[in-house]
Amino acid sequence: MNKKELLYEGKAKKVWATEDPKQVIVEFKDDATAFDGSKKGTIVGKGEYNNAISTVLFQYLESYQVPTHFIQRLNEREMLAKKVEIIQVEAVMRNVATGSLVKRLAFAEGKPLD
């Protein structure tokens, strides 16, 4: 399977068209951001870890008959996936109150979260 045109590029990944119009290659990047994108950097190997973790999670879901877009891991940094329409949802998990959680809600900076 070969990468064709770049369909999407975000903070963590690139999505490439393939010869099959129903499949894409997802390439995980080493880029990292913080503070709503105002701080940017690179974490060597991050893309490889994200690909490995995503593969395990998708395989786990499918083992319980939860359908996903995952087809197979291609290499350390890329996976083959079904082309789907994404529902954009972002979740941020924290152990202490900080950032936008403190700004938007009545939490004290640094307060431990249950």
N, CA, C and O atoms as a GROMACS GRO file, in nm:
protein
  456
    1MET      N    1   0.085  -0.117   0.000
    1MET     CA    2   0.000   0.000   0.000
    1MET      C    3   0.090   0.124   0.000
    1MET      O    4   0.180   0.136   0.083
    2ASN      N    5   0.066   0.215  -0.093
    2ASN     CA    6   0.149   0.335  -0.106
    2ASN      C    7   0.072   0.461  -0.068
    2ASN      O    8  -0.049   0.470  -0.090
    3LYS      N    9   0.144   0.558  -0.012
    3LYS     CA   10   0.085   0.688   0.018
    3LYS      C   11   0.067   0.765  -0.111
    3LYS      O   12   0.157   0.769  -0.196
    4LYS      N   13  -0.048   0.826  -0.125
    4LYS     CA   14  -0.074   0.914  -0.239
    4LYS      C   15  -0.077   1.058  -0.188
    4LYS      O   16   0.023   1.105  -0.133
    5GLU      N   17  -0.188   1.127  -0.204
    5GLU     CA   18  -0.194   1.267  -0.161
    5GLU      C   19  -0.222   1.279  -0.011
    5GLU      O   20  -0.289   1.195   0.049
    6LEU      N   21  -0.171   1.386   0.047
    6LEU     CA   22  -0.195   1.416   0.188
    6LEU      C   23  -0.337   1.470   0.202
    6LEU      O   24  -0.371   1.572   0.142
    7LEU      N   25  -0.420   1.402   0.281
    7LEU     CA   26  -0.560   1.442   0.300
    7LEU      C   27  -0.578   1.533   0.420
    7LEU      O   28  -0.666   1.620   0.421
    8TYR      N   29  -0.494   1.512   0.523
    8TYR     CA   30  -0.511   1.587   0.648
    8TYR      C   31  -0.380   1.586   0.724
    8TYR      O   32  -0.307   1.486   0.724
    9GLU      N   33  -0.350   1.698   0.789
    9GLU     CA   34  -0.237   1.701   0.881
    9GLU      C   35  -0.279   1.778   1.005
    9GLU      O   36  -0.325   1.892   0.996
   10GLY      N   37  -0.263   1.715   1.120
   10GLY     CA   38  -0.296   1.778   1.247
   10GLY      C   39  -0.175   1.779   1.337
   10GLY      O   40  -0.062   1.761   1.291
   11LYS      N   41  -0.198   1.799   1.467
   11LYS     CA   42  -0.089   1.807   1.564
   11LYS      C   43  -0.016   1.674   1.581
   11LYS      O   44   0.104   1.672   1.603
   12ALA      N   45  -0.089   1.563   1.569
   12ALA     CA   46  -0.032   1.433   1.604
   12ALA      C   47  -0.014   1.339   1.486
   12ALA      O   48   0.061   1.241   1.496
   13LYS      N   49  -0.082   1.366   1.374
   13LYS     CA   50  -0.076   1.268   1.265
   13LYS      C   51  -0.102   1.332   1.131
   13LYS      O   52  -0.152   1.444   1.119
   14LYS      N   53  -0.065   1.255   1.028
   14LYS     CA   54  -0.098   1.288   0.889
   14LYS      C   55  -0.182   1.173   0.836
   14LYS      O   56  -0.161   1.058   0.873
   15VAL      N   57  -0.277   1.204   0.750
   15VAL     CA   58  -0.361   1.102   0.688
   15VAL      C   59  -0.341   1.112   0.537
   15VAL      O   60  -0.359   1.217   0.476
   16TRP      N   61  -0.304   0.998   0.479
   16TRP     CA   62  -0.269   0.991   0.336
   16TRP      C   63  -0.370   0.906   0.260
   16TRP      O   64  -0.416   0.804   0.312
   17ALA      N   65  -0.405   0.946   0.139
   17ALA     CA   66  -0.486   0.864   0.049
   17ALA      C   67  -0.401   0.746   0.002
   17ALA      O   68  -0.278   0.751   0.005
   18THR      N   69  -0.469   0.638  -0.040
   18THR     CA   70  -0.401   0.520  -0.095
   18THR      C   71  -0.463   0.488  -0.230
   18THR      O   72  -0.549   0.561  -0.280
   19GLU      N   73  -0.419   0.377  -0.289
   19GLU     CA   74  -0.476   0.333  -0.415
   19GLU      C   75  -0.624   0.295  -0.399
   19GLU      O   76  -0.702   0.305  -0.494
   20ASP      N   77  -0.660   0.254  -0.280
   20ASP     CA   78  -0.798   0.215  -0.249
   20ASP      C   79  -0.872   0.336  -0.191
   20ASP      O   80  -0.833   0.385  -0.085
   21PRO      N   81  -0.975   0.386  -0.257
   21PRO     CA   82  -1.044   0.506  -0.208
   21PRO      C   83  -1.114   0.487  -0.073
   21PRO      O   84  -1.158   0.584  -0.012
   22LYS      N   85  -1.124   0.362  -0.026
   22LYS     CA   86  -1.189   0.334   0.102
   22LYS      C   87  -1.089   0.315   0.216
   22LYS      O   88  -1.128   0.287   0.329
   23GLN      N   89  -0.959   0.332   0.185
   23GLN     CA   90  -0.856   0.311   0.287
   23GLN      C   91  -0.758   0.428   0.288
   23GLN      O   92  -0.734   0.493   0.186
   24VAL      N   93  -0.702   0.454   0.406
   24VAL     CA   94  -0.602   0.559   0.423
   24VAL      C   95  -0.485   0.506   0.504
   24VAL      O   96  -0.496   0.405   0.574
   25ILE      N   97  -0.372   0.574   0.493
   25ILE     CA   98  -0.257   0.546   0.579
   25ILE      C   99  -0.250   0.660   0.680
   25ILE      O  100  -0.248   0.777   0.644
   26VAL      N  101  -0.246   0.622   0.808
   26VAL     CA  102  -0.232   0.719   0.917
   26VAL      C  103  -0.087   0.715   0.963
   26VAL      O  104  -0.038   0.611   1.006
   27GLU      N  105  -0.020   0.828   0.954
   27GLU     CA  106   0.120   0.840   0.994
   27GLU      C  107   0.128   0.923   1.123
   27GLU      O  108   0.084   1.038   1.126
   28PHE      N  109   0.181   0.865   1.227
   28PHE     CA  110   0.191   0.931   1.357
   28PHE      C  111   0.320   1.012   1.365
   28PHE      O  112   0.428   0.963   1.330
   29LYS      N  113   0.308   1.138   1.410
   29LYS     CA  114   0.420   1.232   1.413
   29LYS      C  115   0.484   1.240   1.552
   29LYS      O  116   0.425   1.197   1.652
   30ASP      N  117   0.604   1.295   1.557
   30ASP     CA  118   0.675   1.317   1.682
   30ASP      C  119   0.648   1.456   1.740
   30ASP      O  120   0.702   1.491   1.845
   31ASP      N  121   0.565   1.535   1.675
   31ASP     CA  122   0.536   1.672   1.720
   31ASP      C  123   0.458   1.670   1.850
   31ASP      O  124   0.378   1.581   1.875
   32ALA      N  125   0.483   1.771   1.933
   32ALA     CA  126   0.412   1.787   2.060
   32ALA      C  127   0.381   1.934   2.081
   32ALA      O  128   0.459   2.021   2.044
   33THR      N  129   0.264   1.961   2.140
   33THR     CA  130   0.225   2.098   2.171
   33THR      C  131   0.178   2.107   2.315
   33THR      O  132   0.140   2.007   2.376
   34ALA      N  133   0.180   2.228   2.368
   34ALA     CA  134   0.129   2.254   2.502
   34ALA      C  135   0.073   2.396   2.505
   34ALA      O  136   0.099   2.476   2.416
   35PHE      N  137  -0.003   2.426   2.609
   35PHE     CA  138  -0.059   2.560   2.629
   35PHE      C  139  -0.137   2.606   2.505
   35PHE      O  140  -0.110   2.711   2.448
   36ASP      N  141  -0.236   2.522   2.466
   36ASP     CA  142  -0.321   2.552   2.350
   36ASP      C  143  -0.241   2.580   2.224
   36ASP      O  144  -0.279   2.666   2.144
   37GLY      N  145  -0.131   2.509   2.205
   37GLY     CA  146  -0.052   2.520   2.083
   37GLY      C  147   0.053   2.630   2.084
   37GLY      O  148   0.128   2.643   1.987
   38SER      N  149   0.059   2.709   2.191
   38SER     CA  150   0.158   2.819   2.194
   38SER      C  151   0.300   2.768   2.214
   38SER      O  152   0.396   2.837   2.180
   39LYS      N  153   0.314   2.648   2.269
   39LYS     CA  154   0.447   2.588   2.288
   39LYS      C  155   0.454   2.464   2.202
   39LYS      O  156   0.369   2.375   2.213
   40LYS      N  157   0.555   2.455   2.115
   40LYS     CA  158   0.568   2.343   2.022
   40LYS      C  159   0.706   2.282   2.033
   40LYS      O  160   0.804   2.352   2.061
   41GLY      N  161   0.713   2.152   2.011
   41GLY     CA  162   0.842   2.083   2.015
   41GLY      C  163   0.832   1.946   1.952
   41GLY      O  164   0.731   1.911   1.891
   42THR      N  165   0.937   1.870   1.967
   42THR     CA  166   0.944   1.735   1.913
   42THR      C  167   0.985   1.640   2.024
   42THR      O  168   1.076   1.669   2.102
   43ILE      N  169   0.918   1.525   2.030
   43ILE     CA  170   0.955   1.419   2.122
   43ILE      C  171   0.992   1.298   2.035
   43ILE      O  172   0.904   1.233   1.978
   44VAL      N  173   1.120   1.270   2.027
   44VAL     CA  174   1.168   1.162   1.940
   44VAL      C  175   1.103   1.030   1.984
   44VAL      O  176   1.109   0.992   2.101
   45GLY      N  177   1.041   0.961   1.889
   45GLY     CA  178   0.977   0.833   1.915
   45GLY      C  179   0.830   0.841   1.954
   45GLY      O  180   0.764   0.738   1.964
   46LYS      N  181   0.778   0.962   1.975
   46LYS     CA  182   0.637   0.978   2.015
   46LYS      C  183   0.542   0.914   1.914
   46LYS      O  184   0.446   0.847   1.952
   47GLY      N  185   0.568   0.934   1.786
   47GLY     CA  186   0.482   0.878   1.682
   47GLY      C  187   0.480   0.726   1.686
   47GLY      O  188   0.376   0.664   1.664
   48GLU      N  189   0.594   0.666   1.713
   48GLU     CA  190   0.602   0.520   1.722
   48GLU      C  191   0.523   0.468   1.841
   48GLU      O  192   0.453   0.368   1.830
   49TYR      N  193   0.534   0.537   1.954
   49TYR     CA  194   0.456   0.497   2.073
   49TYR      C  195   0.307   0.515   2.048
   49TYR      O  196   0.227   0.428   2.085
   50ASN      N  197   0.269   0.626   1.987
   50ASN     CA  198   0.126   0.650   1.960
   50ASN      C  199   0.069   0.544   1.866
   50ASN      O  200  -0.045   0.500   1.883
   51ASN      N  201   0.147   0.503   1.767
   51ASN     CA  202   0.102   0.399   1.675
   51ASN      C  203   0.086   0.265   1.749
   51ASN      O  204  -0.013   0.194   1.730
   52ALA      N  205   0.184   0.232   1.832
   52ALA     CA  206   0.179   0.105   1.906
   52ALA      C  207   0.060   0.103   2.003
   52ALA      O  208  -0.012   0.004   2.009
   53ILE      N  209   0.041   0.211   2.077
   53ILE     CA  210  -0.069   0.218   2.173
   53ILE      C  211  -0.203   0.215   2.102
   53ILE      O  212  -0.295   0.144   2.144
   54SER      N  213  -0.216   0.290   1.993
   54SER     CA  214  -0.341   0.291   1.916
   54SER      C  215  -0.373   0.153   1.862
   54SER      O  216  -0.488   0.109   1.864
   55THR      N  217  -0.271   0.084   1.812
   55THR     CA  218  -0.292  -0.052   1.761
   55THR      C  219  -0.348  -0.143   1.869
   55THR      O  220  -0.444  -0.216   1.845
   56VAL      N  221  -0.288  -0.140   1.987
   56VAL     CA  222  -0.334  -0.224   2.098
   56VAL      C  223  -0.478  -0.189   2.136
   56VAL      O  224  -0.560  -0.278   2.156
   57LEU      N  225  -0.508  -0.061   2.147
   57LEU     CA  226  -0.644  -0.019   2.185
   57LEU      C  227  -0.748  -0.061   2.082
   57LEU      O  228  -0.854  -0.112   2.118
   58PHE      N  229  -0.718  -0.040   1.953
   58PHE     CA  230  -0.814  -0.080   1.849
   58PHE      C  231  -0.834  -0.232   1.846
   58PHE      O  232  -0.946  -0.279   1.829
   59GLN      N  233  -0.727  -0.308   1.861
   59GLN     CA  234  -0.739  -0.454   1.864
   59GLN      C  235  -0.819  -0.500   1.986
   59GLN      O  236  -0.897  -0.594   1.977
   60TYR      N  237  -0.800  -0.433   2.098
   60TYR     CA  238  -0.876  -0.465   2.219
   60TYR      C  239  -1.026  -0.439   2.196
   60TYR      O  240  -1.109  -0.524   2.228
   61LEU      N  241  -1.059  -0.324   2.141
   61LEU     CA  242  -1.200  -0.294   2.114
   61LEU      C  243  -1.260  -0.397   2.019
   61LEU      O  244  -1.371  -0.445   2.043
   62GLU      N  245  -1.189  -0.430   1.914
   62GLU     CA  246  -1.240  -0.527   1.817
   62GLU      C  247  -1.255  -0.666   1.877
   62GLU      O  248  -1.340  -0.743   1.833
   63SER      N  249  -1.174  -0.701   1.978
   63SER     CA  250  -1.187  -0.831   2.043
   63SER      C  251  -1.321  -0.841   2.118
   63SER      O  252  -1.368  -0.951   2.148
   64TYR      N  253  -1.382  -0.726   2.146
   64TYR     CA  254  -1.514  -0.722   2.210
   64TYR      C  255  -1.623  -0.678   2.111
   64TYR      O  256  -1.728  -0.628   2.150
   65GLN      N  257  -1.596  -0.699   1.982
   65GLN     CA  258  -1.689  -0.671   1.874
   65GLN      C  259  -1.730  -0.523   1.865
   65GLN      O  260  -1.840  -0.491   1.821
   66VAL      N  261  -1.640  -0.434   1.907
   66VAL     CA  262  -1.662  -0.291   1.888
   66VAL      C  263  -1.593  -0.252   1.758
   66VAL      O  264  -1.470  -0.258   1.749
   67PRO      N  265  -1.670  -0.213   1.657
   67PRO     CA  266  -1.608  -0.181   1.527
   67PRO      C  267  -1.521  -0.056   1.535
   67PRO      O  268  -1.554   0.041   1.603
   68THR      N  269  -1.409  -0.059   1.465
   68THR     CA  270  -1.320   0.056   1.456
   68THR      C  271  -1.280   0.075   1.309
   68THR      O  272  -1.320  -0.004   1.224
   69HIS      N  273  -1.204   0.177   1.282
   69HIS     CA  274  -1.154   0.202   1.147
   69HIS      C  275  -1.021   0.131   1.121
   69HIS      O  276  -0.971   0.133   1.009
   70PHE      N  277  -0.963   0.070   1.223
   70PHE     CA  278  -0.831   0.007   1.214
   70PHE      C  279  -0.835  -0.117   1.123
   70PHE      O  280  -0.926  -0.200   1.132
   71ILE      N  281  -0.735  -0.127   1.035
   71ILE     CA  282  -0.719  -0.247   0.951
   71ILE      C  283  -0.593  -0.322   0.996
   71ILE      O  284  -0.602  -0.439   1.034
   72GLN      N  285  -0.478  -0.256   0.991
   72GLN     CA  286  -0.354  -0.321   1.036
   72GLN      C  287  -0.243  -0.218   1.055
   72GLN      O  288  -0.245  -0.110   0.997
   73ARG      N  289  -0.148  -0.255   1.138
   73ARG     CA  290  -0.027  -0.175   1.158
   73ARG      C  291   0.066  -0.205   1.042
   73ARG      O  292   0.093  -0.322   1.013
   74LEU      N  293   0.116  -0.103   0.976
   74LEU     CA  294   0.203  -0.122   0.860
   74LEU      C  295   0.350  -0.126   0.898
   74LEU      O  296   0.427  -0.204   0.844
   75ASN      N  297   0.388  -0.039   0.992
   75ASN     CA  298   0.526  -0.031   1.037
   75ASN      C  299   0.529   0.044   1.170
   75ASN      O  300   0.424   0.065   1.231
   76GLU      N  301   0.645   0.085   1.215
   76GLU     CA  302   0.658   0.149   1.346
   76GLU      C  303   0.576   0.277   1.360
   76GLU      O  304   0.533   0.312   1.470
   77ARG      N  305   0.553   0.348   1.250
   77ARG     CA  306   0.492   0.479   1.254
   77ARG      C  307   0.359   0.490   1.180
   77ARG      O  308   0.291   0.593   1.190
   78GLU      N  309   0.320   0.387   1.105
   78GLU     CA  310   0.202   0.398   1.018
   78GLU      C  311   0.105   0.282   1.038
   78GLU      O  312   0.145   0.169   1.066
   79MET      N  313  -0.025   0.314   1.022
   79MET     CA  314  -0.128   0.210   1.022
   79MET      C  315  -0.219   0.230   0.901
   79MET      O  316  -0.235   0.342   0.851
   80LEU      N  317  -0.277   0.121   0.856
   80LEU     CA  318  -0.376   0.124   0.750
   80LEU      C  319  -0.513   0.127   0.816
   80LEU      O  320  -0.540   0.051   0.909
   81ALA      N  321  -0.599   0.216   0.769
   81ALA     CA  322  -0.730   0.233   0.830
   81ALA      C  323  -0.836   0.255   0.724
   81ALA      O  324  -0.807   0.295   0.612
   82LYS      N  325  -0.961   0.227   0.762
   82LYS     CA  326  -1.074   0.258   0.674
   82LYS      C  327  -1.091   0.409   0.669
   82LYS      O  328  -1.073   0.477   0.770
   83LYS      N  329  -1.124   0.459   0.553
   83LYS     CA  330  -1.151   0.602   0.540
   83LYS      C  331  -1.289   0.628   0.599
   83LYS      O  332  -1.389   0.572   0.554
   84VAL      N  333  -1.294   0.712   0.700
   84VAL     CA  334  -1.420   0.741   0.770
   84VAL      C  335  -1.434   0.891   0.789
   84VAL      O  336  -1.338   0.966   0.774
   85GLU      N  337  -1.554   0.932   0.822
   85GLU     CA  338  -1.577   1.071   0.860
   85GLU      C  339  -1.556   1.080   1.010
   85GLU      O  340  -1.619   1.007   1.087
   86ILE      N  341  -1.469   1.170   1.051
   86ILE     CA  342  -1.431   1.182   1.191
   86ILE      C  343  -1.530   1.271   1.266
   86ILE      O  344  -1.572   1.376   1.218
   87ILE      N  345  -1.567   1.226   1.385
   87ILE     CA  346  -1.641   1.309   1.479
   87ILE      C  347  -1.535   1.366   1.572
   87ILE      O  348  -1.473   1.292   1.648
   88GLN      N  349  -1.513   1.496   1.566
   88GLN     CA  350  -1.403   1.557   1.640
   88GLN      C  351  -1.437   1.571   1.788
   88GLN      O  352  -1.524   1.649   1.827
   89VAL      N  353  -1.365   1.493   1.870
   89VAL     CA  354  -1.380   1.496   2.014
   89VAL      C  355  -1.238   1.496   2.072
   89VAL      O  356  -1.151   1.423   2.026
   90GLU      N  357  -1.217   1.578   2.172
   90GLU     CA  358  -1.088   1.580   2.239
   90GLU      C  359  -1.111   1.562   2.388
   90GLU      O  360  -1.199   1.624   2.447
   91ALA      N  361  -1.031   1.476   2.448
   91ALA     CA  362  -1.039   1.454   2.593
   91ALA      C  363  -0.900   1.476   2.652
   91ALA      O  364  -0.800   1.426   2.600
   92VAL      N  365  -0.895   1.551   2.761
   92VAL     CA  366  -0.769   1.576   2.830
   92VAL      C  367  -0.784   1.520   2.970
   92VAL      O  368  -0.875   1.557   3.044
   93MET      N  369  -0.695   1.430   3.007
   93MET     CA  370  -0.699   1.368   3.139
   93MET      C  371  -0.587   1.427   3.224
   93MET      O  372  -0.472   1.436   3.181
   94ARG      N  373  -0.623   1.466   3.347
   94ARG     CA  374  -0.523   1.525   3.436
   94ARG      C  375  -0.540   1.470   3.576
   94ARG      O  376  -0.648   1.427   3.615
   95ASN      N  377  -0.430   1.472   3.652
   95ASN     CA  378  -0.433   1.433   3.793
   95ASN      C  379  -0.455   1.552   3.885
   95ASN      O  380  -0.499   1.538   3.999
   96VAL      N  381  -0.424   1.672   3.834
   96VAL     CA  382  -0.442   1.795   3.911
   96VAL      C  383  -0.508   1.900   3.822
   96VAL      O  384  -0.494   1.896   3.699
   97ALA      N  385  -0.581   1.993   3.884
   97ALA     CA  386  -0.647   2.100   3.810
   97ALA      C  387  -0.542   2.198   3.758
   97ALA      O  388  -0.458   2.247   3.833
   98THR      N  389  -0.549   2.225   3.629
   98THR     CA  390  -0.457   2.319   3.566
   98THR      C  391  -0.512   2.361   3.430
   98THR      O  392  -0.610   2.303   3.383
   99GLY      N  393  -0.451   2.458   3.369
   99GLY     CA  394  -0.485   2.500   3.234
   99GLY      C  395  -0.628   2.545   3.216
   99GLY      O  396  -0.682   2.619   3.299
  100SER      N  397  -0.690   2.499   3.108
  100SER     CA  398  -0.826   2.544   3.074
  100SER      C  399  -0.929   2.501   3.177
  100SER      O  400  -1.032   2.566   3.192
  101LEU      N  401  -0.903   2.392   3.249
  101LEU     CA  402  -0.996   2.348   3.354
  101LEU      C  403  -1.009   2.455   3.462
  101LEU      O  404  -1.119   2.483   3.508
  102VAL      N  405  -0.898   2.516   3.501
  102VAL     CA  406  -0.899   2.621   3.602
  102VAL      C  407  -0.963   2.749   3.547
  102VAL      O  408  -1.036   2.818   3.617
  103LYS      N  409  -0.934   2.778   3.420
  103LYS     CA  410  -0.988   2.900   3.357
  103LYS      C  411  -1.139   2.893   3.340
  103LYS      O  412  -1.208   2.993   3.361
  104ARG      N  413  -1.191   2.777   3.302
  104ARG     CA  414  -1.332   2.764   3.268
  104ARG      C  415  -1.422   2.729   3.386
  104ARG      O  416  -1.540   2.764   3.388
  105LEU      N  417  -1.367   2.660   3.485
  105LEU     CA  418  -1.446   2.614   3.598
  105LEU      C  419  -1.386   2.664   3.729
  105LEU      O  420  -1.273   2.715   3.731
  106ALA      N  421  -1.458   2.650   3.836
  106ALA     CA  422  -1.414   2.702   3.965
  106ALA      C  423  -1.324   2.603   4.038
  106ALA      O  424  -1.357   2.558   4.148
  107PHE      N  425  -1.209   2.571   3.978
  107PHE     CA  426  -1.109   2.484   4.040
  107PHE      C  427  -0.987   2.567   4.076
  107PHE      O  428  -0.949   2.659   4.003
  108ALA      N  429  -0.927   2.535   4.188
  108ALA     CA  430  -0.802   2.600   4.227
  108ALA      C  431  -0.686   2.535   4.152
  108ALA      O  432  -0.681   2.412   4.140
  109GLU      N  433  -0.592   2.616   4.104
  109GLU     CA  434  -0.473   2.565   4.034
  109GLU      C  435  -0.400   2.466   4.126
  109GLU      O  436  -0.371   2.498   4.241
  110GLY      N  437  -0.370   2.347   4.073
  110GLY     CA  438  -0.295   2.247   4.147
  110GLY      C  439  -0.377   2.157   4.237
  110GLY      O  440  -0.322   2.069   4.303
  111LYS      N  441  -0.510   2.178   4.242
  111LYS     CA  442  -0.596   2.094   4.328
  111LYS      C  443  -0.598   1.952   4.274
  111LYS      O  444  -0.626   1.931   4.156
  112PRO      N  445  -0.568   1.852   4.360
  112PRO     CA  446  -0.574   1.711   4.315
  112PRO      C  447  -0.715   1.674   4.270
  112PRO      O  448  -0.814   1.717   4.330
  113LEU      N  449  -0.724   1.595   4.165
  113LEU     CA  450  -0.853   1.549   4.113
  113LEU      C  451  -0.871   1.403   4.144
  113LEU      O  452  -0.778   1.324   4.132
  114ASP      N  453  -0.992   1.365   4.186
  114ASP     CA  454  -1.024   1.225   4.215
  114ASP      C  455  -1.031   1.144   4.088
  114ASP      O  456  -1.056   1.023   4.093
   0.00000   0.00000   0.00000
